């Protein structure tokens, strides 16, 4: 308790005892029961509760490290839920078990803050297991003070994940056993993870252990000041009320019963090894430059593509054209559809593209609905298209019957040889072009979708060829060496149709 | 407390009178009104200075320990063993004698009247300073900065991308999420773009963790968002309830898919009920925006960030799977935003130290007051934030009502119906909560509308909102309400709508003939 050396920067003038404050507790606890009467100056904890001590050491630490202004404390759900009533720091009260996630949210918002999550065993080791394990593994700098008292306090003495084997609680009235497994050893578990730089289990049952507990909490917070990494301190805390013991007996119980299961000591400490080097301070100053943002969102493409179309292709539809591209994953149906949409927008029309896939990640069906409208796309689906481009037989046979009269069906004749079974209205133009074969001849099977686009252009005159080529070039801006090949593929598709229509 | 320890009035209440022979400079002092008699100090003291209490304190009902400092060596181990902030401290023996706490304690004759000496003064607290956890009244918002954006070519992007870019423009540099089809592309774009802007993209362990990270970052006053889809949104509801209770801003983009359960990944307007009526436990509401095009995904995301801070309440953007995947033309606005820090934020700095983000109101009266306050806020939102759009409504006999992609389809249907000389129009709610009833009321009062047809990709969730809004607005006489509904991932088609409206039109004409 030597405090004369602590010249606090946050407390103003000294109190009448002539000393600076030694802790970061509020002078009055207004947030609990409005701080009425004596309650305004004492905690809500039962006599002998370990939470009071752990929090006192935290409050002393915050004062000693002079970080009141920069500390954010996360209150959990459980007996320690009212931590925010006591600690004179920034306070945030988390849902049950979620304190580490809330802590990360605060840390990312202000990486210069020291963030501490204070949690009990029900909160941390039961409902919040995923949050604590994940937070520990990623190792973002936060401190976690974990009070393990082997029981649920606030809800009235139920079995906790840390309840000892054989221990009787209101939900293990015959003693923990059978189907409830063994007590959860959180410090050991957390220490096995890669993220934490410091993990220690401490206790409060005698002066020596209390001194260690204070040191551990201080170290965990010191690591936050240095922004070094994730620190975890498990405190074996007494819950005399629900152990149904006098406080001194509860202390003895911890020493005799809990210690064999929850051995004290440092479980991991790599805080001095240069590990856990802070990676998040850059988030303190995110970029808000408009030029930077623009270049990030448009990939540096900020040139208007010239327009080539003289009028909307009303020979296909008056004001709203529907196209469908259908094939298997990898056919390039989506890319082709995307180029049609980009080209339409370059020409000043409205256009939409909706992909739909089978559930497979690879090789499943891949369909695209495209709309091109003179003013606004109203119905974005293309269930009855004007133009169908089919990359395989199933797609052709599935969608060709839905094509509108006067429409176009363009398919890959290198994979569909017999179209005799297709019963289409005679007004529909059915055009087979060997996309895949031609692409292979050009040296790259992947450009078969561009061959298809060339075929589409020649067959339908949707836009002038230049419109397609401009969209292609824009699309390939980052891969200029591919432009020539793609242009060749496009013209090959055009030529194939010209020949077939001749 | 009168001198109940019987040791004279010159010492601290409860501290044994005899000053140790060694005349220690520092020794413990004991404020017994704050001692719970737990006896930890007894265990700690090697000189047996402390003993179990023998007298129940009349103010606390507890039995504080007794001190006899004759053998005290000033080791302070009793103080480090005391779990209470203000029960036991170390002090300068001279000054403590001067403070004469026993006399002061006698002022605690009526604790409920607050007639209490602040114990912090003996613990070095500056009792004049208001460090009790109350927001500093002098603190002001650090305002947002509006930054002009150079002109740029329209983007050709999908709806989720448009929303992500909208968020960046609105000043969001914190994205948390968990992959779920069909919303994941938005998260993927954020993963790509955020690092380039020194912003945070973090893939959380679950949707539950996601919403709680938003609780933290939003609580720190920073704009943050997530993309999710129906099952993931279900998981976030607990956190959304906490955010509403604690008044934490945050933007949720729910790209709705088919349900219930795992359902499928195709588009459905499956969560209208959830976003309008079911945001977790308690008295919750949030503004719900329903975009219909990629452009609106961007525009309404920007608006969502504005509204979430304006009202300190989460804002939900309800899209559908179609819209999320749909690529279209998106024009960027003329400006962007650098966010400030609101005065209420728990940012983790000196200015904001007194702040608290919390949804606990322990006493019934406080919680009722808080709920009434929320009601008032909800009412303000209802009065000021209703948004809707109309298409060919001025002379419409048949009014289609639809939102999201079904609204776009309905537009196509209106055009097709008009070609058949049926006077159809579309009313499109852009805010689903609050339902834009004011605009609809005006439309209905025009008198031309004979039939309402709700077009939706759900089994009546939008229609329920419409009926509730009509009822609450006291509009009991309204045109009959028919519907075109598809679900399971199938959206109503233009043909279905046209067919339904044509048959309704025939019915109307027949009834007019029969009259």
Short mmCIF file of N, CA and C in Angstrom, two decimals, chain A residues 1 11 13 15-17 19 21 23 25-27 30-31 34 37-38 41-43 45 48 52-53 56-57 68-70 72 81-82 84 88-89 91-93 95 98 101-102 105-106 108-110 134 204-205 210 238 247-248 283 286-288 290 292-294 296 302-304 338 345 351-355 376-381, chain B residues 26 34 36 38-40 43-44 79-86 92 95 111 116 119 121-127 129 131-133 151-153 156 169 173-174 176 196-200 205 208 212-213 215-217 220 242 322 325-329 332 336 339 346-350 353-357 360 366 408 411-412 494:
data_model
loop_
_atom_site.label_atom_id
_atom_site.label_comp_id
_atom_site.label_asym_id
_atom_site.label_seq_id
_atom_site.Cartn_x
_atom_site.Cartn_y
_atom_site.Cartn_z
N UNK A 1 0.82 -1.21 0.00
CA UNK A 1 0.00 0.00 0.00
C UNK A 1 0.86 1.26 0.00
N UNK A 11 -6.75 12.49 -10.11
CA UNK A 11 -7.60 12.64 -8.94
C UNK A 11 -7.63 14.02 -8.33
N UNK A 13 -6.83 17.16 -6.15
CA UNK A 13 -6.18 17.38 -4.87
C UNK A 13 -6.40 16.19 -3.95
N UNK A 15 -7.17 13.95 -0.61
CA UNK A 15 -8.25 13.96 0.37
C UNK A 15 -7.72 14.44 1.71
N UNK A 16 -8.60 14.44 2.68
CA UNK A 16 -8.22 15.03 3.95
C UNK A 16 -7.26 14.15 4.74
N UNK A 17 -7.07 12.92 4.27
CA UNK A 17 -6.09 12.10 4.95
C UNK A 17 -4.69 12.52 4.51
N UNK A 19 -3.35 11.97 1.62
CA UNK A 19 -2.73 11.05 0.67
C UNK A 19 -3.52 11.03 -0.63
N UNK A 21 -5.29 9.15 -3.73
CA UNK A 21 -6.08 7.93 -3.77
C UNK A 21 -5.23 6.77 -4.29
N UNK A 23 -6.70 3.93 -5.45
CA UNK A 23 -7.46 3.04 -6.33
C UNK A 23 -8.36 3.84 -7.26
N UNK A 25 -11.57 3.39 -7.74
CA UNK A 25 -13.00 3.27 -7.45
C UNK A 25 -13.65 4.65 -7.50
N UNK A 26 -14.92 4.67 -7.88
CA UNK A 26 -15.67 5.92 -7.77
C UNK A 26 -15.73 6.33 -6.32
N UNK A 27 -15.88 7.63 -6.07
CA UNK A 27 -16.02 8.07 -4.68
C UNK A 27 -17.39 7.67 -4.13
N UNK A 30 -23.05 5.51 -7.45
CA UNK A 30 -24.40 5.96 -7.79
C UNK A 30 -25.15 4.99 -8.70
N UNK A 31 -24.38 4.18 -9.41
CA UNK A 31 -25.04 3.34 -10.42
C UNK A 31 -25.70 2.10 -9.84
N UNK A 34 -28.88 3.57 -6.97
CA UNK A 34 -28.77 5.02 -6.91
C UNK A 34 -27.82 5.49 -5.81
N UNK A 37 -27.79 6.10 0.63
CA UNK A 37 -27.32 5.77 1.96
C UNK A 37 -25.95 5.10 1.94
N UNK A 38 -25.78 4.16 2.83
CA UNK A 38 -24.48 3.51 2.94
C UNK A 38 -24.15 2.68 1.71
N UNK A 41 -21.43 3.50 -0.85
CA UNK A 41 -19.99 3.42 -0.61
C UNK A 41 -19.52 2.00 -0.36
N UNK A 42 -20.43 1.05 -0.51
CA UNK A 42 -19.97 -0.33 -0.34
C UNK A 42 -20.45 -1.14 -1.54
N UNK A 43 -19.80 -2.26 -1.76
CA UNK A 43 -20.16 -3.09 -2.91
C UNK A 43 -21.40 -3.91 -2.58
N UNK A 45 -21.41 -7.04 -2.94
CA UNK A 45 -20.96 -8.42 -2.72
C UNK A 45 -21.23 -8.88 -1.29
N UNK A 48 -17.00 -11.47 2.40
CA UNK A 48 -15.97 -12.45 2.08
C UNK A 48 -15.88 -12.86 0.63
N UNK A 52 -14.83 -8.93 -4.70
CA UNK A 52 -14.47 -7.63 -4.13
C UNK A 52 -12.96 -7.44 -4.16
N UNK A 53 -12.24 -8.49 -3.78
CA UNK A 53 -10.78 -8.38 -3.73
C UNK A 53 -10.17 -8.27 -5.12
N UNK A 56 -10.76 -4.97 -6.35
CA UNK A 56 -9.95 -3.97 -5.65
C UNK A 56 -8.54 -3.94 -6.24
N UNK A 57 -7.99 -5.12 -6.52
CA UNK A 57 -6.64 -5.16 -7.09
C UNK A 57 -6.64 -4.55 -8.49
N UNK A 68 -6.58 5.35 -15.72
CA UNK A 68 -8.02 5.54 -15.55
C UNK A 68 -8.68 6.08 -16.82
N UNK A 69 -8.03 7.06 -17.42
CA UNK A 69 -8.62 7.71 -18.59
C UNK A 69 -8.67 6.79 -19.80
N UNK A 70 -7.76 5.87 -19.86
CA UNK A 70 -7.62 5.06 -21.08
C UNK A 70 -8.11 3.63 -20.93
N UNK A 72 -10.95 0.76 -20.56
CA UNK A 72 -12.36 0.40 -20.74
C UNK A 72 -12.55 -0.96 -20.06
N UNK A 81 -21.59 -8.32 -12.35
CA UNK A 81 -22.24 -7.50 -13.38
C UNK A 81 -22.16 -6.01 -13.08
N UNK A 82 -22.08 -5.67 -11.79
CA UNK A 82 -22.08 -4.23 -11.44
C UNK A 82 -20.70 -3.63 -11.31
N UNK A 84 -19.28 -1.95 -13.27
CA UNK A 84 -19.36 -0.59 -13.80
C UNK A 84 -19.83 0.42 -12.76
N UNK A 88 -13.89 3.62 -11.81
CA UNK A 88 -13.93 4.94 -12.44
C UNK A 88 -13.11 4.93 -13.73
N UNK A 89 -13.65 4.19 -14.71
CA UNK A 89 -13.01 4.10 -16.03
C UNK A 89 -14.14 4.14 -17.06
N UNK A 91 -16.85 2.38 -19.04
CA UNK A 91 -17.50 1.12 -18.70
C UNK A 91 -18.48 0.66 -19.77
N UNK A 92 -18.49 -0.65 -20.00
CA UNK A 92 -19.40 -1.23 -20.96
C UNK A 92 -19.86 -2.56 -20.39
N UNK A 93 -21.17 -2.77 -20.39
CA UNK A 93 -21.71 -3.96 -19.75
C UNK A 93 -22.17 -4.93 -20.84
N UNK A 95 -23.50 -8.62 -22.73
CA UNK A 95 -24.39 -9.77 -22.55
C UNK A 95 -23.63 -10.97 -21.98
N UNK A 98 -20.37 -12.76 -23.43
CA UNK A 98 -19.86 -12.10 -24.64
C UNK A 98 -18.81 -11.04 -24.35
N UNK A 101 -15.89 -10.59 -26.73
CA UNK A 101 -16.25 -10.01 -28.03
C UNK A 101 -16.47 -8.51 -27.89
N UNK A 102 -17.15 -8.11 -26.83
CA UNK A 102 -17.37 -6.68 -26.59
C UNK A 102 -16.02 -6.00 -26.38
N UNK A 105 -14.38 -5.42 -29.59
CA UNK A 105 -15.03 -4.29 -30.26
C UNK A 105 -14.50 -2.96 -29.77
N UNK A 106 -14.31 -2.86 -28.46
CA UNK A 106 -13.75 -1.61 -27.90
C UNK A 106 -12.29 -1.43 -28.30
N UNK A 108 -10.74 -2.57 -30.95
CA UNK A 108 -10.61 -2.19 -32.37
C UNK A 108 -11.06 -0.74 -32.58
N UNK A 109 -12.03 -0.29 -31.77
CA UNK A 109 -12.49 1.08 -31.93
C UNK A 109 -11.42 2.07 -31.50
N UNK A 110 -10.70 1.72 -30.45
CA UNK A 110 -9.62 2.60 -29.98
C UNK A 110 -8.47 1.74 -29.49
N UNK A 134 -11.77 -18.04 -28.67
CA UNK A 134 -11.44 -17.38 -29.93
C UNK A 134 -10.61 -16.11 -29.68
N UNK A 204 -6.70 -16.13 -3.44
CA UNK A 204 -6.87 -15.01 -2.51
C UNK A 204 -6.89 -15.46 -1.06
N UNK A 205 -6.52 -16.72 -0.80
CA UNK A 205 -6.79 -17.25 0.54
C UNK A 205 -5.73 -16.92 1.58
N UNK A 210 -2.46 -13.48 -2.18
CA UNK A 210 -3.09 -12.20 -2.54
C UNK A 210 -2.06 -11.28 -3.20
N UNK A 238 -13.54 -16.82 -3.58
CA UNK A 238 -14.46 -17.45 -2.63
C UNK A 238 -15.89 -16.99 -2.87
N UNK A 247 -16.81 -17.10 5.59
CA UNK A 247 -15.74 -16.68 4.66
C UNK A 247 -14.41 -17.38 4.91
N UNK A 248 -14.02 -17.50 6.18
CA UNK A 248 -12.71 -18.11 6.44
C UNK A 248 -12.71 -19.60 6.06
N UNK A 283 -4.99 0.70 -36.67
CA UNK A 283 -6.44 0.96 -36.73
C UNK A 283 -6.83 2.24 -36.01
N UNK A 286 -7.56 5.21 -39.26
CA UNK A 286 -7.97 4.72 -40.58
C UNK A 286 -7.95 5.84 -41.61
N UNK A 287 -7.90 5.43 -42.85
CA UNK A 287 -7.79 6.38 -43.94
C UNK A 287 -9.18 6.91 -44.36
N UNK A 288 -9.29 8.24 -44.40
CA UNK A 288 -10.54 8.86 -44.86
C UNK A 288 -10.29 9.78 -46.05
N UNK A 290 -10.53 10.96 -49.71
CA UNK A 290 -11.48 10.63 -50.77
C UNK A 290 -10.84 9.98 -52.00
N UNK A 292 -8.13 8.18 -52.06
CA UNK A 292 -7.75 6.81 -51.68
C UNK A 292 -9.00 5.91 -51.71
N UNK A 293 -10.07 6.42 -51.14
CA UNK A 293 -11.29 5.60 -51.09
C UNK A 293 -11.77 5.26 -52.50
N UNK A 294 -11.75 6.28 -53.36
CA UNK A 294 -12.19 6.04 -54.75
C UNK A 294 -11.33 4.99 -55.43
N UNK A 296 -9.68 2.70 -54.12
CA UNK A 296 -9.91 1.39 -53.50
C UNK A 296 -11.21 0.77 -54.02
N UNK A 302 -11.22 4.82 -63.44
CA UNK A 302 -12.11 5.96 -63.32
C UNK A 302 -12.19 6.73 -64.63
N UNK A 303 -12.12 5.97 -65.73
CA UNK A 303 -12.26 6.63 -67.03
C UNK A 303 -13.59 6.21 -67.64
N UNK A 304 -14.26 7.17 -68.21
CA UNK A 304 -15.53 6.84 -68.88
C UNK A 304 -15.21 6.09 -70.17
N UNK A 338 -21.75 -10.59 -67.05
CA UNK A 338 -21.23 -9.38 -66.42
C UNK A 338 -20.78 -8.37 -67.48
N UNK A 345 -24.25 -0.55 -69.37
CA UNK A 345 -24.15 0.65 -68.52
C UNK A 345 -23.21 1.67 -69.15
N UNK A 351 -28.95 -1.78 -66.53
CA UNK A 351 -28.76 -3.21 -66.71
C UNK A 351 -28.54 -3.88 -65.37
N UNK A 352 -29.01 -5.10 -65.27
CA UNK A 352 -28.74 -5.89 -64.06
C UNK A 352 -28.31 -7.29 -64.46
N UNK A 353 -27.62 -7.92 -63.56
CA UNK A 353 -27.15 -9.30 -63.76
C UNK A 353 -27.36 -10.04 -62.46
N UNK A 354 -28.08 -11.16 -62.54
CA UNK A 354 -28.27 -11.98 -61.33
C UNK A 354 -27.74 -13.38 -61.59
N UNK A 355 -26.76 -13.79 -60.80
CA UNK A 355 -26.25 -15.16 -60.96
C UNK A 355 -27.07 -16.13 -60.14
N UNK A 376 -35.06 1.91 -67.01
CA UNK A 376 -34.85 1.26 -65.73
C UNK A 376 -35.27 -0.20 -65.82
N UNK A 377 -34.42 -1.07 -65.31
CA UNK A 377 -34.78 -2.48 -65.25
C UNK A 377 -35.89 -2.62 -64.21
N UNK A 378 -37.02 -3.14 -64.64
CA UNK A 378 -38.07 -3.31 -63.63
C UNK A 378 -38.03 -4.72 -63.06
N UNK A 379 -38.24 -5.70 -63.89
CA UNK A 379 -38.20 -7.06 -63.35
C UNK A 379 -36.86 -7.69 -63.68
N UNK A 380 -36.01 -7.89 -62.70
CA UNK A 380 -34.63 -8.28 -63.02
C UNK A 380 -34.43 -9.75 -63.44
N UNK A 381 -35.42 -10.57 -63.23
CA UNK A 381 -35.20 -11.97 -63.63
C UNK A 381 -35.42 -12.11 -65.14
N UNK B 26 2.10 5.10 10.10
CA UNK B 26 0.98 4.63 9.30
C UNK B 26 0.34 3.43 9.96
N UNK B 34 -18.89 0.26 6.69
CA UNK B 34 -18.65 -0.38 5.39
C UNK B 34 -17.97 -1.74 5.56
N UNK B 36 -18.19 -5.62 6.40
CA UNK B 36 -19.20 -6.67 6.40
C UNK B 36 -18.84 -7.81 7.34
N UNK B 38 -16.34 -9.94 7.28
CA UNK B 38 -16.02 -11.20 6.62
C UNK B 38 -14.83 -11.90 7.26
N UNK B 39 -14.03 -11.13 8.02
CA UNK B 39 -12.91 -11.69 8.79
C UNK B 39 -11.68 -12.03 7.95
N UNK B 40 -11.67 -11.62 6.67
CA UNK B 40 -10.45 -11.84 5.88
C UNK B 40 -9.25 -11.13 6.52
N UNK B 43 -7.65 -13.14 9.27
CA UNK B 43 -6.74 -14.17 8.75
C UNK B 43 -5.41 -13.54 8.36
N UNK B 44 -5.48 -12.30 7.87
CA UNK B 44 -4.28 -11.67 7.32
C UNK B 44 -3.34 -11.15 8.41
N UNK B 79 -5.37 -4.58 5.19
CA UNK B 79 -5.99 -3.73 4.17
C UNK B 79 -6.02 -4.43 2.82
N UNK B 80 -4.91 -5.10 2.47
CA UNK B 80 -4.90 -5.79 1.18
C UNK B 80 -5.83 -7.01 1.18
N UNK B 81 -6.25 -7.43 2.36
CA UNK B 81 -7.17 -8.58 2.43
C UNK B 81 -8.62 -8.14 2.43
N UNK B 82 -8.88 -6.85 2.55
CA UNK B 82 -10.25 -6.38 2.67
C UNK B 82 -10.89 -6.21 1.30
N UNK B 83 -12.01 -6.90 1.06
CA UNK B 83 -12.63 -6.83 -0.27
C UNK B 83 -13.42 -5.54 -0.51
N UNK B 84 -13.63 -4.75 0.51
CA UNK B 84 -14.46 -3.56 0.35
C UNK B 84 -13.62 -2.33 0.02
N UNK B 85 -14.11 -1.47 -0.86
CA UNK B 85 -13.34 -0.28 -1.22
C UNK B 85 -13.14 0.68 -0.04
N UNK B 86 -14.15 0.80 0.81
CA UNK B 86 -14.10 1.87 1.80
C UNK B 86 -14.29 1.38 3.22
N UNK B 92 -2.22 8.08 7.70
CA UNK B 92 -1.29 8.77 8.57
C UNK B 92 -1.98 8.95 9.92
N UNK B 95 -3.19 12.58 10.85
CA UNK B 95 -4.31 13.17 10.11
C UNK B 95 -5.59 12.39 10.35
N UNK B 111 -29.12 7.37 7.34
CA UNK B 111 -28.39 7.13 6.09
C UNK B 111 -29.23 7.38 4.85
N UNK B 116 -24.26 11.52 5.15
CA UNK B 116 -23.13 10.62 5.35
C UNK B 116 -21.86 11.34 4.93
N UNK B 119 -16.79 8.50 2.51
CA UNK B 119 -15.62 7.81 3.04
C UNK B 119 -14.38 7.98 2.16
N UNK B 121 -12.90 10.38 1.18
CA UNK B 121 -11.96 11.41 1.60
C UNK B 121 -10.83 10.83 2.45
N UNK B 122 -11.13 9.73 3.14
CA UNK B 122 -10.07 9.09 3.93
C UNK B 122 -9.19 8.21 3.07
N UNK B 123 -9.64 7.99 1.85
CA UNK B 123 -8.90 7.12 0.93
C UNK B 123 -8.25 7.92 -0.19
N UNK B 124 -8.09 9.21 0.06
CA UNK B 124 -7.39 10.03 -0.90
C UNK B 124 -8.23 10.48 -2.08
N UNK B 125 -9.55 10.28 -2.01
CA UNK B 125 -10.39 10.73 -3.12
C UNK B 125 -10.59 12.24 -3.02
N UNK B 126 -10.67 12.85 -4.16
CA UNK B 126 -11.06 14.25 -4.21
C UNK B 126 -12.58 14.26 -4.22
N UNK B 127 -13.16 14.45 -3.07
CA UNK B 127 -14.60 14.28 -2.97
C UNK B 127 -15.37 15.43 -3.63
N UNK B 129 -14.69 16.47 -6.66
CA UNK B 129 -14.79 16.17 -8.08
C UNK B 129 -15.86 15.12 -8.32
N UNK B 131 -16.49 12.32 -9.68
CA UNK B 131 -16.07 11.07 -10.30
C UNK B 131 -16.94 9.92 -9.80
N UNK B 132 -18.22 10.02 -10.13
CA UNK B 132 -19.16 8.99 -9.70
C UNK B 132 -19.75 8.25 -10.89
N UNK B 133 -19.22 8.50 -12.05
CA UNK B 133 -19.71 7.79 -13.21
C UNK B 133 -20.90 8.46 -13.85
N UNK B 151 -15.71 13.30 -58.83
CA UNK B 151 -16.63 12.59 -59.71
C UNK B 151 -15.99 11.30 -60.21
N UNK B 152 -16.79 10.27 -60.38
CA UNK B 152 -16.24 9.00 -60.84
C UNK B 152 -17.24 8.29 -61.73
N UNK B 153 -16.75 7.34 -62.50
CA UNK B 153 -17.64 6.58 -63.37
C UNK B 153 -18.57 5.74 -62.51
N UNK B 156 -20.27 -0.88 -61.68
CA UNK B 156 -21.16 -1.98 -62.05
C UNK B 156 -20.90 -3.08 -61.04
N UNK B 169 -18.23 4.85 -47.49
CA UNK B 169 -18.49 6.27 -47.73
C UNK B 169 -19.10 6.94 -46.50
N UNK B 173 -15.33 2.09 -40.67
CA UNK B 173 -14.03 1.42 -40.82
C UNK B 173 -13.92 0.21 -39.90
N UNK B 174 -15.08 -0.25 -39.43
CA UNK B 174 -15.10 -1.45 -38.59
C UNK B 174 -16.16 -2.40 -39.10
N UNK B 176 -17.48 -6.38 -38.86
CA UNK B 176 -17.42 -7.69 -38.22
C UNK B 176 -18.43 -8.59 -38.91
N UNK B 196 -6.84 -1.90 -46.93
CA UNK B 196 -6.26 -0.82 -47.74
C UNK B 196 -6.56 0.56 -47.15
N UNK B 197 -7.56 0.61 -46.25
CA UNK B 197 -7.94 1.88 -45.64
C UNK B 197 -7.57 1.90 -44.15
N UNK B 198 -6.72 0.96 -43.74
CA UNK B 198 -6.39 0.79 -42.32
C UNK B 198 -7.65 0.67 -41.48
N UNK B 199 -8.65 0.06 -42.07
CA UNK B 199 -9.88 -0.22 -41.34
C UNK B 199 -9.87 -1.65 -40.86
N UNK B 200 -10.83 -1.97 -40.02
CA UNK B 200 -10.87 -3.30 -39.41
C UNK B 200 -11.86 -4.21 -40.13
N UNK B 205 -16.06 -15.35 -34.36
CA UNK B 205 -16.21 -16.79 -34.15
C UNK B 205 -17.64 -17.23 -34.46
N UNK B 208 -23.07 -14.54 -33.05
CA UNK B 208 -23.26 -14.05 -31.68
C UNK B 208 -22.09 -13.14 -31.30
N UNK B 212 -21.80 -8.77 -30.78
CA UNK B 212 -21.22 -8.23 -29.56
C UNK B 212 -19.96 -7.42 -29.82
N UNK B 213 -19.25 -7.73 -30.88
CA UNK B 213 -18.15 -6.85 -31.28
C UNK B 213 -18.72 -5.52 -31.74
N UNK B 215 -21.44 -4.27 -30.57
CA UNK B 215 -21.84 -3.63 -29.31
C UNK B 215 -20.65 -2.85 -28.74
N UNK B 216 -19.46 -3.47 -28.81
CA UNK B 216 -18.26 -2.81 -28.30
C UNK B 216 -17.86 -1.61 -29.12
N UNK B 217 -17.75 -1.80 -30.44
CA UNK B 217 -17.30 -0.71 -31.30
C UNK B 217 -18.35 0.39 -31.39
N UNK B 220 -18.30 2.37 -28.39
CA UNK B 220 -17.17 3.30 -28.40
C UNK B 220 -17.45 4.47 -29.34
N UNK B 242 -29.78 -6.05 -26.74
CA UNK B 242 -28.87 -5.32 -25.85
C UNK B 242 -28.48 -3.97 -26.43
N UNK B 322 -31.81 -12.11 -53.91
CA UNK B 322 -31.71 -11.67 -55.30
C UNK B 322 -30.94 -10.36 -55.39
N UNK B 325 -27.22 -10.43 -54.69
CA UNK B 325 -26.40 -10.99 -55.76
C UNK B 325 -26.49 -10.18 -57.04
N UNK B 326 -27.49 -9.31 -57.10
CA UNK B 326 -27.78 -8.62 -58.36
C UNK B 326 -26.73 -7.56 -58.65
N UNK B 327 -26.18 -7.60 -59.87
CA UNK B 327 -25.24 -6.58 -60.29
C UNK B 327 -25.99 -5.51 -61.06
N UNK B 328 -25.68 -4.28 -60.78
CA UNK B 328 -26.32 -3.20 -61.50
C UNK B 328 -25.46 -1.94 -61.43
N UNK B 329 -26.04 -0.90 -61.97
CA UNK B 329 -25.32 0.37 -62.06
C UNK B 329 -25.45 1.13 -60.75
N UNK B 332 -21.90 6.89 -57.41
CA UNK B 332 -21.44 7.29 -56.08
C UNK B 332 -21.92 8.71 -55.75
N UNK B 336 -18.34 12.15 -48.89
CA UNK B 336 -18.17 11.02 -47.96
C UNK B 336 -18.00 11.59 -46.56
N UNK B 339 -16.11 10.06 -39.56
CA UNK B 339 -16.94 10.14 -38.36
C UNK B 339 -16.23 10.83 -37.20
N UNK B 346 -18.17 5.34 -25.05
CA UNK B 346 -17.14 4.81 -24.15
C UNK B 346 -15.93 4.55 -25.04
N UNK B 347 -15.22 5.64 -25.34
CA UNK B 347 -14.16 5.54 -26.34
C UNK B 347 -12.86 5.05 -25.73
N UNK B 348 -12.69 5.29 -24.43
CA UNK B 348 -11.43 4.88 -23.80
C UNK B 348 -10.44 6.03 -23.75
N UNK B 349 -10.95 7.24 -23.52
CA UNK B 349 -10.06 8.38 -23.34
C UNK B 349 -10.60 9.26 -22.21
N UNK B 350 -9.84 10.28 -21.89
CA UNK B 350 -10.16 11.14 -20.75
C UNK B 350 -11.55 11.77 -20.88
N UNK B 353 -14.50 9.32 -20.09
CA UNK B 353 -14.32 8.35 -19.02
C UNK B 353 -15.58 8.10 -18.20
N UNK B 354 -16.38 9.12 -18.01
CA UNK B 354 -17.56 8.97 -17.15
C UNK B 354 -18.69 8.18 -17.80
N UNK B 355 -18.51 7.79 -19.04
CA UNK B 355 -19.63 7.18 -19.77
C UNK B 355 -19.81 5.70 -19.48
N UNK B 356 -21.01 5.25 -19.77
CA UNK B 356 -21.35 3.85 -19.53
C UNK B 356 -22.26 3.36 -20.65
N UNK B 357 -21.94 2.19 -21.18
CA UNK B 357 -22.85 1.52 -22.11
C UNK B 357 -23.44 0.33 -21.37
N UNK B 360 -28.83 -2.31 -18.24
CA UNK B 360 -29.42 -2.70 -16.95
C UNK B 360 -30.11 -1.51 -16.29
N UNK B 366 -37.05 2.62 -12.75
CA UNK B 366 -36.05 3.06 -13.72
C UNK B 366 -36.27 2.40 -15.07
N UNK B 408 -39.53 -4.43 -57.65
CA UNK B 408 -39.05 -4.22 -59.02
C UNK B 408 -39.88 -5.06 -60.00
N UNK B 411 -43.09 -3.44 -60.56
CA UNK B 411 -42.99 -2.34 -61.51
C UNK B 411 -43.17 -2.85 -62.93
N UNK B 412 -42.49 -3.98 -63.21
CA UNK B 412 -42.64 -4.60 -64.52
C UNK B 412 -44.09 -4.99 -64.76
N UNK B 494 -43.68 -11.50 -63.00
CA UNK B 494 -44.54 -10.51 -63.66
C UNK B 494 -45.83 -11.19 -64.12
#
